[in-house]
Tab-separated table of C-alpha atoms and ligand atoms in Angstrom:
chain	number	residue	atom	x	y	z
X	1	UNK	CA	50.205	-134.426	-82.228
X	2	UNK	CA	47.879	-132.474	-79.835
X	3	UNK	CA	49.701	-128.987	-79.647
X	4	UNK	CA	46.517	-127.120	-80.940
X	5	UNK	CA	43.845	-128.970	-78.703
X	6	UNK	CA	43.477	-126.100	-76.320
X	7	UNK	CA	42.731	-123.742	-79.047
X	8	UNK	CA	40.235	-126.065	-80.571
X	9	UNK	CA	38.666	-126.498	-77.186
X	10	UNK	CA	38.066	-122.803	-76.927
X	11	UNK	CA	36.560	-122.496	-80.233
X	12	UNK	CA	34.085	-125.609	-79.878
X	13	UNK	CA	33.264	-124.859	-76.128
X	14	UNK	CA	32.242	-121.346	-77.415
X	15	UNK	CA	29.797	-122.982	-80.036
X	16	UNK	CA	28.553	-125.400	-77.533
X	17	UNK	CA	27.509	-122.582	-75.297
X	18	UNK	CA	25.707	-120.441	-77.808
X	19	UNK	CA	24.113	-123.662	-78.783
X	20	UNK	CA	22.755	-124.215	-75.159
X	21	UNK	CA	21.720	-120.652	-74.646
X	22	UNK	CA	19.779	-120.764	-78.034
X	23	UNK	CA	17.860	-124.064	-77.156
X	24	UNK	CA	16.826	-122.446	-73.836
X	25	UNK	CA	15.644	-119.414	-75.763
X	26	UNK	CA	13.777	-121.604	-78.558
X	27	UNK	CA	11.814	-123.341	-75.921
X	28	UNK	CA	10.884	-120.022	-74.099
X	29	UNK	CA	9.966	-117.955	-77.067
X	30	UNK	CA	6.462	-116.594	-77.188
X	31	UNK	CA	4.013	-117.533	-79.771
X	32	UNK	CA	3.916	-115.160	-82.965
X	33	UNK	CA	1.361	-112.341	-82.791
X	34	UNK	CA	-1.430	-112.693	-85.290
X	35	UNK	CA	-0.137	-109.793	-87.501
X	36	UNK	CA	3.017	-111.487	-87.605
X	37	UNK	CA	1.418	-114.930	-88.508
X	38	UNK	CA	-0.490	-113.276	-91.580
X	39	UNK	CA	2.726	-112.062	-92.765
X	40	UNK	CA	4.402	-115.366	-92.605
X	41	UNK	CA	1.568	-117.304	-93.945
X	42	UNK	CA	2.831	-117.112	-97.821
X	43	UNK	CA	6.306	-118.239	-96.367
X	44	UNK	CA	4.827	-121.073	-94.838
X	45	UNK	CA	3.203	-122.186	-98.166
X	46	UNK	CA	6.555	-121.757	-100.006
X	47	UNK	CA	8.375	-123.655	-97.016
X	48	UNK	CA	6.002	-126.546	-97.442
X	49	UNK	CA	6.432	-126.337	-101.215
X	50	UNK	CA	10.182	-126.714	-100.470
X	51	UNK	CA	9.987	-129.331	-98.044
X	52	UNK	CA	7.596	-131.482	-100.273
X	53	UNK	CA	10.267	-130.905	-102.938
X	54	UNK	CA	13.225	-131.609	-100.519
X	55	UNK	CA	11.651	-134.834	-99.019
X	56	UNK	CA	11.035	-136.176	-102.643
X	57	UNK	CA	14.652	-136.125	-103.116
X	58	UNK	CA	15.815	-136.872	-99.531
X	59	UNK	CA	13.015	-139.423	-98.414
X	60	UNK	CA	15.466	-142.106	-97.358
X	61	UNK	CA	18.124	-139.420	-95.611
X	62	UNK	CA	15.358	-137.756	-93.414
X	63	UNK	CA	13.942	-141.170	-92.256
X	64	UNK	CA	17.200	-142.416	-90.907
X	65	UNK	CA	18.502	-139.064	-89.330
X	66	UNK	CA	18.132	-138.254	-85.866
X	67	UNK	CA	15.393	-135.622	-84.482
X	68	UNK	CA	17.813	-132.733	-84.175
X	69	UNK	CA	19.418	-133.304	-87.459
X	70	UNK	CA	16.139	-133.337	-89.320
X	71	UNK	CA	15.459	-129.789	-87.882
X	72	UNK	CA	12.344	-128.788	-86.341
X	73	UNK	CA	9.993	-128.811	-89.436
X	74	UNK	CA	8.415	-125.951	-91.476
X	75	UNK	CA	7.868	-123.755	-88.071
X	76	UNK	CA	11.461	-123.565	-87.646
X	77	UNK	CA	11.821	-120.171	-89.333
X	78	UNK	CA	9.206	-118.722	-86.643
X	79	UNK	CA	12.331	-118.935	-84.285
X	80	UNK	CA	14.387	-116.541	-86.746
X	81	UNK	CA	16.149	-114.117	-83.989
X	82	UNK	CA	18.617	-111.372	-84.545
X	83	UNK	CA	21.849	-111.856	-82.508
X	84	UNK	CA	22.360	-108.851	-80.349
X	85	UNK	CA	25.763	-107.769	-79.047
X	86	UNK	CA	24.445	-108.396	-75.375
X	87	UNK	CA	23.582	-111.951	-76.292
X	88	UNK	CA	26.996	-112.885	-76.936
X	89	UNK	CA	29.024	-110.468	-74.529
X	90	UNK	CA	29.686	-113.343	-71.838
X	91	UNK	CA	30.639	-115.858	-74.636
X	92	UNK	CA	33.050	-113.358	-76.293
X	93	UNK	CA	34.462	-112.768	-72.898
X	94	UNK	CA	34.965	-116.481	-72.374
X	95	UNK	CA	36.665	-116.831	-75.717
X	96	UNK	CA	38.879	-113.993	-75.135
X	97	UNK	CA	40.200	-115.513	-72.011
X	98	UNK	CA	40.762	-118.872	-73.578
X	99	UNK	CA	42.525	-117.485	-76.666
X	100	UNK	CA	44.927	-115.310	-74.241
X	101	UNK	CA	45.412	-118.657	-72.568
X	102	UNK	CA	46.455	-120.427	-75.557
X	103	UNK	CA	49.019	-117.856	-76.004
X	104	UNK	CA	47.339	-115.912	-78.640
X	105	UNK	CA	48.474	-112.183	-78.203
X	106	UNK	CA	46.237	-109.546	-77.088
X	107	UNK	CA	46.358	-107.714	-80.472
X	108	UNK	CA	45.305	-110.888	-82.326
X	109	UNK	CA	42.722	-111.977	-79.955
X	110	UNK	CA	41.049	-108.500	-80.400
X	111	UNK	CA	40.999	-108.967	-84.115
X	112	UNK	CA	39.688	-112.545	-84.226
X	113	UNK	CA	36.742	-111.274	-81.609
X	114	UNK	CA	36.030	-108.155	-83.551
X	115	UNK	CA	35.779	-110.151	-86.817
X	116	UNK	CA	33.305	-112.716	-84.933
X	117	UNK	CA	31.291	-110.025	-83.469
X	118	UNK	CA	31.072	-108.069	-86.868
X	119	UNK	CA	29.779	-111.466	-88.370
X	120	UNK	CA	27.393	-112.419	-85.554
X	121	UNK	CA	25.815	-109.323	-84.388
X	122	UNK	CA	22.506	-108.496	-86.639
X	123	UNK	CA	22.634	-112.027	-88.033
X	124	UNK	CA	19.119	-113.734	-88.215
X	125	UNK	CA	19.302	-117.115	-87.076
X	126	UNK	CA	17.102	-120.105	-86.954
X	127	UNK	CA	18.769	-122.680	-85.457
X	128	UNK	CA	21.693	-123.136	-82.924
X	129	UNK	CA	23.511	-125.024	-85.778
X	130	UNK	CA	23.489	-121.792	-87.668
X	131	UNK	CA	25.471	-119.942	-85.148
X	132	UNK	CA	27.991	-122.680	-84.762
X	133	UNK	CA	28.582	-122.401	-88.587
X	134	UNK	CA	28.651	-118.512	-88.442
X	135	UNK	CA	31.103	-118.706	-85.443
X	136	UNK	CA	33.422	-121.654	-87.114
X	137	UNK	CA	33.318	-119.804	-90.313
X	138	UNK	CA	34.456	-116.345	-88.872
X	139	UNK	CA	37.520	-117.898	-86.697
X	140	UNK	CA	38.518	-119.938	-89.595
X	141	UNK	CA	38.324	-116.912	-91.952
X	142	UNK	CA	40.274	-114.765	-89.289
X	143	UNK	CA	43.024	-117.047	-88.674
X	144	UNK	CA	43.345	-117.811	-92.420
X	145	UNK	CA	43.493	-114.055	-93.182
X	146	UNK	CA	46.226	-113.700	-90.554
X	147	UNK	CA	48.161	-116.739	-91.592
X	148	UNK	CA	48.240	-116.108	-95.059
X	149	UNK	CA	49.109	-112.374	-94.693
X	150	UNK	CA	52.812	-113.230	-95.455
X	151	UNK	CA	53.602	-115.126	-98.744
X	152	UNK	CA	55.336	-118.167	-97.419
X	153	UNK	CA	59.215	-118.627	-98.782
X	154	UNK	CA	59.864	-121.773	-100.529
X	155	UNK	CA	63.290	-122.055	-99.584
X	156	UNK	CA	64.159	-125.047	-101.568
X	157	UNK	CA	63.251	-123.362	-104.924
X	158	UNK	CA	64.907	-120.160	-103.999
X	159	UNK	CA	68.258	-121.845	-103.473
X	160	UNK	CA	67.822	-123.755	-106.727
X	161	UNK	CA	67.311	-120.553	-108.598
X	162	UNK	CA	69.959	-118.542	-106.780
X	163	UNK	CA	73.802	-118.211	-107.242
X	164	UNK	CA	76.049	-120.498	-105.314
X	165	UNK	CA	76.653	-120.361	-102.402
X	166	UNK	CA	73.303	-119.650	-100.740
X	167	UNK	CA	73.987	-118.501	-97.214
X	168	UNK	CA	71.601	-118.998	-94.422
X	169	UNK	CA	72.165	-117.627	-90.719
X	170	UNK	CA	70.304	-119.201	-87.926
X	171	UNK	CA	69.848	-117.443	-84.634
X	172	UNK	CA	67.926	-117.314	-81.429
X	173	UNK	CA	68.469	-117.305	-77.600
X	174	UNK	CA	70.135	-120.341	-75.985
X	175	UNK	CA	68.570	-123.654	-76.057
X	176	UNK	CA	65.786	-123.029	-78.412
X	177	UNK	CA	67.016	-125.612	-80.890
X	178	UNK	CA	69.265	-123.754	-83.312
X	179	UNK	CA	71.881	-126.486	-83.680
X	180	UNK	CA	69.686	-129.315	-83.918
X	181	UNK	CA	67.529	-127.236	-86.259
X	182	UNK	CA	70.546	-127.042	-88.780
X	183	UNK	CA	71.025	-130.704	-88.758
X	184	UNK	CA	67.620	-131.272	-89.632
X	185	UNK	CA	67.640	-128.433	-92.116
X	186	UNK	CA	70.808	-129.832	-93.927
X	187	UNK	CA	69.203	-133.256	-93.927
X	188	UNK	CA	66.151	-131.962	-95.569
X	189	UNK	CA	68.047	-130.106	-98.171
X	190	UNK	CA	70.399	-133.341	-98.982
X	191	UNK	CA	66.908	-135.055	-99.513
X	192	UNK	CA	65.984	-132.412	-102.110
X	193	UNK	CA	69.604	-132.921	-103.770
X	194	UNK	CA	71.074	-129.924	-102.301
X	195	UNK	CA	74.402	-130.187	-100.701
X	196	UNK	CA	75.495	-128.059	-97.702
X	197	UNK	CA	78.367	-126.921	-95.598
X	198	UNK	CA	78.020	-126.257	-91.772
X	199	UNK	CA	79.836	-123.200	-90.185
X	200	UNK	CA	80.060	-123.852	-86.417
X	201	UNK	CA	80.099	-120.101	-85.305
X	202	UNK	CA	79.205	-120.667	-81.856
X	203	UNK	CA	82.497	-120.519	-80.627
X	204	UNK	CA	81.230	-119.241	-77.114
X	205	UNK	CA	79.915	-122.571	-75.718
X	206	UNK	CA	82.814	-125.088	-75.350
X	207	UNK	CA	80.557	-128.096	-76.400
X	208	UNK	CA	78.907	-126.514	-79.341
X	209	UNK	CA	81.533	-127.413	-81.641
X	210	UNK	CA	81.372	-130.991	-80.719
X	211	UNK	CA	77.570	-131.206	-80.832
X	212	UNK	CA	77.671	-129.936	-84.479
X	213	UNK	CA	80.554	-132.201	-85.433
X	214	UNK	CA	78.392	-135.378	-84.502
X	215	UNK	CA	75.337	-134.167	-86.567
X	216	UNK	CA	77.781	-133.422	-89.582
X	217	UNK	CA	79.319	-136.659	-89.171
X	218	UNK	CA	76.245	-138.363	-88.928
X	219	UNK	CA	74.881	-136.782	-92.041
X	220	UNK	CA	78.080	-137.093	-94.157
X	221	UNK	CA	78.146	-133.089	-94.386
X	222	UNK	CA	81.477	-131.056	-94.092
X	223	UNK	CA	81.878	-128.501	-91.294
X	224	UNK	CA	84.237	-125.715	-90.658
X	225	UNK	CA	85.052	-125.168	-86.965
X	226	UNK	CA	86.714	-122.529	-85.001
X	227	UNK	CA	88.586	-123.018	-81.679
X	228	UNK	CA	86.783	-122.095	-78.464
X	229	UNK	CA	86.482	-118.303	-78.094
X	230	UNK	CA	87.667	-117.863	-81.760
X	231	UNK	CA	86.030	-115.181	-83.882
X	232	UNK	CA	82.613	-116.268	-85.182
X	233	UNK	CA	82.420	-114.051	-88.200
X	234	UNK	CA	85.534	-115.546	-89.594
X	235	UNK	CA	84.549	-119.084	-89.219
X	236	UNK	CA	81.394	-118.150	-91.115
X	237	UNK	CA	83.561	-116.534	-93.624
X	238	UNK	CA	85.731	-119.618	-93.898
X	239	UNK	CA	82.863	-121.738	-94.576
X	240	UNK	CA	81.657	-119.489	-97.345
X	241	UNK	CA	85.079	-119.538	-98.928
X	242	UNK	CA	85.238	-123.366	-98.748
X	243	UNK	CA	81.593	-123.514	-100.306
X	244	UNK	CA	82.905	-121.330	-103.067
X	245	UNK	CA	86.055	-123.469	-103.633
X	246	UNK	CA	84.147	-126.761	-103.744
X	247	UNK	CA	80.887	-125.762	-105.568
X	248	UNK	CA	78.729	-126.445	-102.427
X	249	UNK	CA	75.092	-124.999	-102.806
X	250	UNK	CA	74.336	-123.955	-99.267
X	251	UNK	CA	76.123	-122.490	-96.124
X	252	UNK	CA	74.538	-123.076	-92.949
X	253	UNK	CA	75.845	-120.844	-90.085
X	254	UNK	CA	75.306	-121.693	-86.315
X	255	UNK	CA	75.524	-118.970	-83.935
X	256	UNK	CA	75.592	-118.899	-80.006
X	257	UNK	CA	72.591	-118.325	-78.162
X	258	UNK	CA	74.377	-116.593	-75.156
X	259	UNK	CA	77.294	-114.472	-74.552
X	260	UNK	CA	78.485	-112.403	-71.821
X	261	UNK	CA	75.467	-109.878	-72.373
X	262	UNK	CA	72.779	-109.332	-74.737
X	263	UNK	CA	74.450	-106.335	-76.314
X	264	UNK	CA	77.504	-108.620	-77.027
X	265	UNK	CA	75.462	-111.295	-78.439
X	266	UNK	CA	73.348	-108.569	-80.739
X	267	UNK	CA	76.985	-107.034	-81.879
X	268	UNK	CA	78.289	-110.303	-82.808
X	269	UNK	CA	75.252	-111.288	-84.723
X	270	UNK	CA	75.566	-107.904	-86.552
X	271	UNK	CA	79.076	-108.581	-87.564
X	272	UNK	CA	78.299	-111.991	-88.742
X	273	UNK	CA	75.339	-110.635	-90.909
X	274	UNK	CA	77.645	-107.745	-92.354
X	275	UNK	CA	80.494	-110.084	-93.090
X	276	UNK	CA	78.386	-113.055	-94.610
X	277	UNK	CA	75.653	-110.968	-96.273
X	278	UNK	CA	73.376	-114.068	-95.907
X	279	UNK	CA	70.309	-114.727	-98.284
X	280	UNK	CA	68.182	-115.741	-95.393
X	281	UNK	CA	68.253	-114.889	-91.816
X	282	UNK	CA	66.259	-117.447	-89.829
X	283	UNK	CA	65.004	-116.907	-86.264
X	284	UNK	CA	64.656	-120.099	-84.268
X	285	UNK	CA	61.871	-119.898	-81.759
X	286	UNK	CA	60.853	-122.426	-78.931
X	287	UNK	CA	57.158	-122.807	-79.163
X	288	UNK	CA	57.220	-123.829	-75.297
X	289	UNK	CA	58.097	-120.500	-74.340
X	290	UNK	CA	54.660	-119.045	-75.275
X	291	UNK	CA	54.043	-115.331	-75.461
X	292	UNK	CA	57.779	-114.603	-74.648
X	293	UNK	CA	58.747	-116.063	-77.969
X	294	UNK	CA	56.824	-113.069	-79.337
X	295	UNK	CA	58.822	-110.741	-77.199
X	296	UNK	CA	62.043	-112.382	-78.369
X	297	UNK	CA	61.042	-112.015	-82.152
X	298	UNK	CA	60.223	-108.435	-81.369
X	299	UNK	CA	63.909	-108.114	-79.737
X	300	UNK	CA	65.679	-109.693	-82.850
X	301	UNK	CA	63.624	-107.786	-85.292
X	302	UNK	CA	64.492	-104.530	-83.588
X	303	UNK	CA	68.288	-105.258	-83.384
X	304	UNK	CA	69.143	-107.332	-86.233
X	305	UNK	CA	66.176	-108.251	-88.402
X	306	UNK	CA	65.060	-111.689	-89.894
X	307	UNK	CA	63.062	-112.998	-92.552
X	308	UNK	CA	61.617	-116.323	-91.299
X	309	UNK	CA	60.851	-118.191	-88.242
X	310	UNK	CA	61.320	-121.745	-87.456
X	311	UNK	CA	59.194	-122.983	-84.408
X	312	UNK	CA	60.556	-125.795	-82.526
X	313	UNK	CA	59.395	-128.387	-80.219
X	314	UNK	CA	55.822	-128.166	-81.545
X	315	UNK	CA	55.603	-132.035	-80.436
X	316	UNK	CA	55.639	-131.038	-76.835
X	317	UNK	CA	52.422	-129.705	-75.309
X	318	UNK	CA	52.371	-126.396	-77.150
X	319	UNK	CA	49.236	-123.973	-77.244
X	320	UNK	CA	49.934	-122.683	-80.788
X	321	UNK	CA	49.159	-119.168	-80.564
X	322	UNK	CA	52.538	-117.829	-81.226
X	323	UNK	CA	52.322	-118.594	-85.029
X	324	UNK	CA	49.124	-116.298	-85.459
X	325	UNK	CA	50.872	-113.548	-83.126
X	326	UNK	CA	54.096	-113.622	-85.433
X	327	UNK	CA	52.211	-113.296	-88.696
X	328	UNK	CA	49.877	-110.786	-87.472
X	329	UNK	CA	52.031	-108.533	-85.317
X	330	UNK	CA	55.344	-108.869	-87.168
X	331	UNK	CA	54.190	-109.969	-90.496
X	332	UNK	CA	56.801	-112.682	-90.229
X	333	UNK	CA	56.053	-116.100	-91.849
X	334	UNK	CA	56.795	-119.332	-89.846
X	335	UNK	CA	58.543	-121.493	-92.541
X	336	UNK	CA	58.923	-124.760	-90.797
X	337	UNK	CA	57.871	-126.746	-87.558
X	338	UNK	CA	60.269	-128.767	-85.496
X	339	UNK	CA	58.322	-131.766	-84.297
X	340	UNK	CA	60.728	-133.964	-82.546
X	341	UNK	CA	64.511	-134.815	-82.063
X	342	UNK	CA	65.212	-136.900	-85.248
X	343	UNK	CA	66.635	-135.459	-88.311
X	344	UNK	CA	63.135	-136.076	-90.290
X	345	UNK	CA	61.424	-134.067	-87.600
X	346	UNK	CA	61.222	-130.740	-89.395
X	347	UNK	CA	58.128	-130.180	-91.424
X	348	UNK	CA	57.087	-127.029	-93.546
X	349	UNK	CA	54.671	-125.002	-91.825
X	350	UNK	CA	51.166	-124.723	-93.838
X	351	UNK	CA	48.279	-122.566	-92.914
X	352	UNK	CA	45.722	-125.109	-94.028
X	353	UNK	CA	47.091	-127.775	-91.781
X	354	UNK	CA	47.245	-125.258	-88.966
X	355	UNK	CA	43.491	-124.259	-89.430
X	356	UNK	CA	42.432	-128.096	-89.816
X	357	UNK	CA	44.371	-128.889	-86.671
X	358	UNK	CA	42.172	-126.238	-85.053
X	359	UNK	CA	38.995	-127.189	-86.474
X	360	UNK	CA	39.361	-131.013	-87.289
K	1	GTP	N1	61.107	-132.318	-78.660
K	1	GTP	C1	61.780	-131.450	-79.339
K	1	GTP	N2	63.089	-131.112	-78.846
K	1	GTP	C2	64.004	-130.368	-79.698
K	1	GTP	C3	63.432	-129.773	-81.144
K	1	GTP	N3	64.542	-129.216	-81.508
K	1	GTP	C4	65.320	-129.168	-80.496
K	1	GTP	N4	65.059	-129.919	-79.556
K	1	GTP	C5	66.002	-130.141	-78.349
K	1	GTP	O1	66.251	-128.821	-77.523
K	1	GTP	C6	67.450	-128.871	-76.985
K	1	GTP	C7	68.443	-127.830	-77.290
K	1	GTP	O2	68.526	-127.859	-78.723
K	1	GTP	P1	69.905	-127.324	-79.283
K	1	GTP	O3	69.721	-127.489	-80.897
K	1	GTP	O4	71.321	-127.582	-78.605
K	1	GTP	O5	69.515	-125.796	-79.150
K	1	GTP	P2	70.477	-124.350	-79.358
K	1	GTP	O6	69.619	-123.108	-79.586
K	1	GTP	O7	71.392	-124.805	-80.310
K	1	GTP	O8	71.178	-124.241	-77.794
K	1	GTP	P3	72.375	-123.213	-77.656
K	1	GTP	O9	73.523	-123.433	-78.719
K	1	GTP	O10	72.801	-123.746	-76.330
K	1	GTP	O11	71.997	-121.763	-77.587
K	1	GTP	C8	67.956	-130.337	-77.579
K	1	GTP	O12	67.834	-131.265	-76.242
K	1	GTP	C9	67.195	-130.560	-78.595
K	1	GTP	O13	67.333	-132.263	-78.802
K	1	GTP	C10	61.965	-130.360	-81.380
K	1	GTP	O14	61.536	-129.815	-82.403
K	1	GTP	N5	61.492	-131.065	-80.618
K	2	MG	MG1	73.527	-124.493	-80.270
């Protein structure tokens, strides 16, 4: 999967630039003044001792390492230099551009860059590697902070400890992958020994019932359908009743992605939520829609509210920034990622996985 390549590229090209700039600076730097030298002589001695100790331990390693890996020897520290804001202005600007290009929202971009500035400006660095290290650590920490802001919901264990039936409503605009995700989710639960029933509450689109019936048959899962144009809330209600009488653990409710108007869609959803009183409201977002996905999330949050996001189509060429924006701006966790079109292609979202993807 190469969905976070662009973000990764933004970070590493930033580090490379600083590295290059630092190399130039190191070669053009003036020799230290006499007074400065007097101050640093004791440090040279100290450094020599340290090096002698170190080389005793690392003789073999040092011999086999290339020049740049071995560093520049005991006079390295003469190049200690404090990073000024003006040093990194241009580079910050480039990173800003690249983060925004990677679908990271403006607000999140500013947070990441401010953290980075705070971590770099005023730091005394010796080698370009130090800057790269500080930069990567800072970016990693910012992203980690954003992604772990919301405690992930472990749905399987929530279901296991809650009263039956556990009701989940899935919604989102048309074509984002609601129906496919419900089938994947039913399969995921089945593998954990949890049985489900599906409510085909998208009675607006003619083919929706058939599409879901095919999935239900493939997976051997019961489905409650409604006629074209039937009341979606009563289809959902019937499914909950069926679950109660048959002792089924979970009801998965599919909904329409489009109605005559947006307000029809919102009103219908509100009705479904009022009647079914779900344990969980899952918003499905298509990661290919970039920053528009954030706008959709804001729209649904303001109009109906939701608990969790599932990001679909992450297997396509996706930039990845949306996961950060959702966590930072809406305090909503991404629970799962859709990574393809088979039933197995739904994986739990893991912050470490995301971070490693960027920095691997
Ligand atoms: N590559 C890829 N395709 C996906 C993924 N999830 C869904 N799709 C595809 O996206 C298309 C739309 O999926 P649906 O599940 O029908 O979307 P929907 O939100 O139910 O659509 P409406 O009911 O029309 O609103 C289908 O062709 C799916 O196979 C995914 O994770 N990766
Ligand atoms: Mg659908």
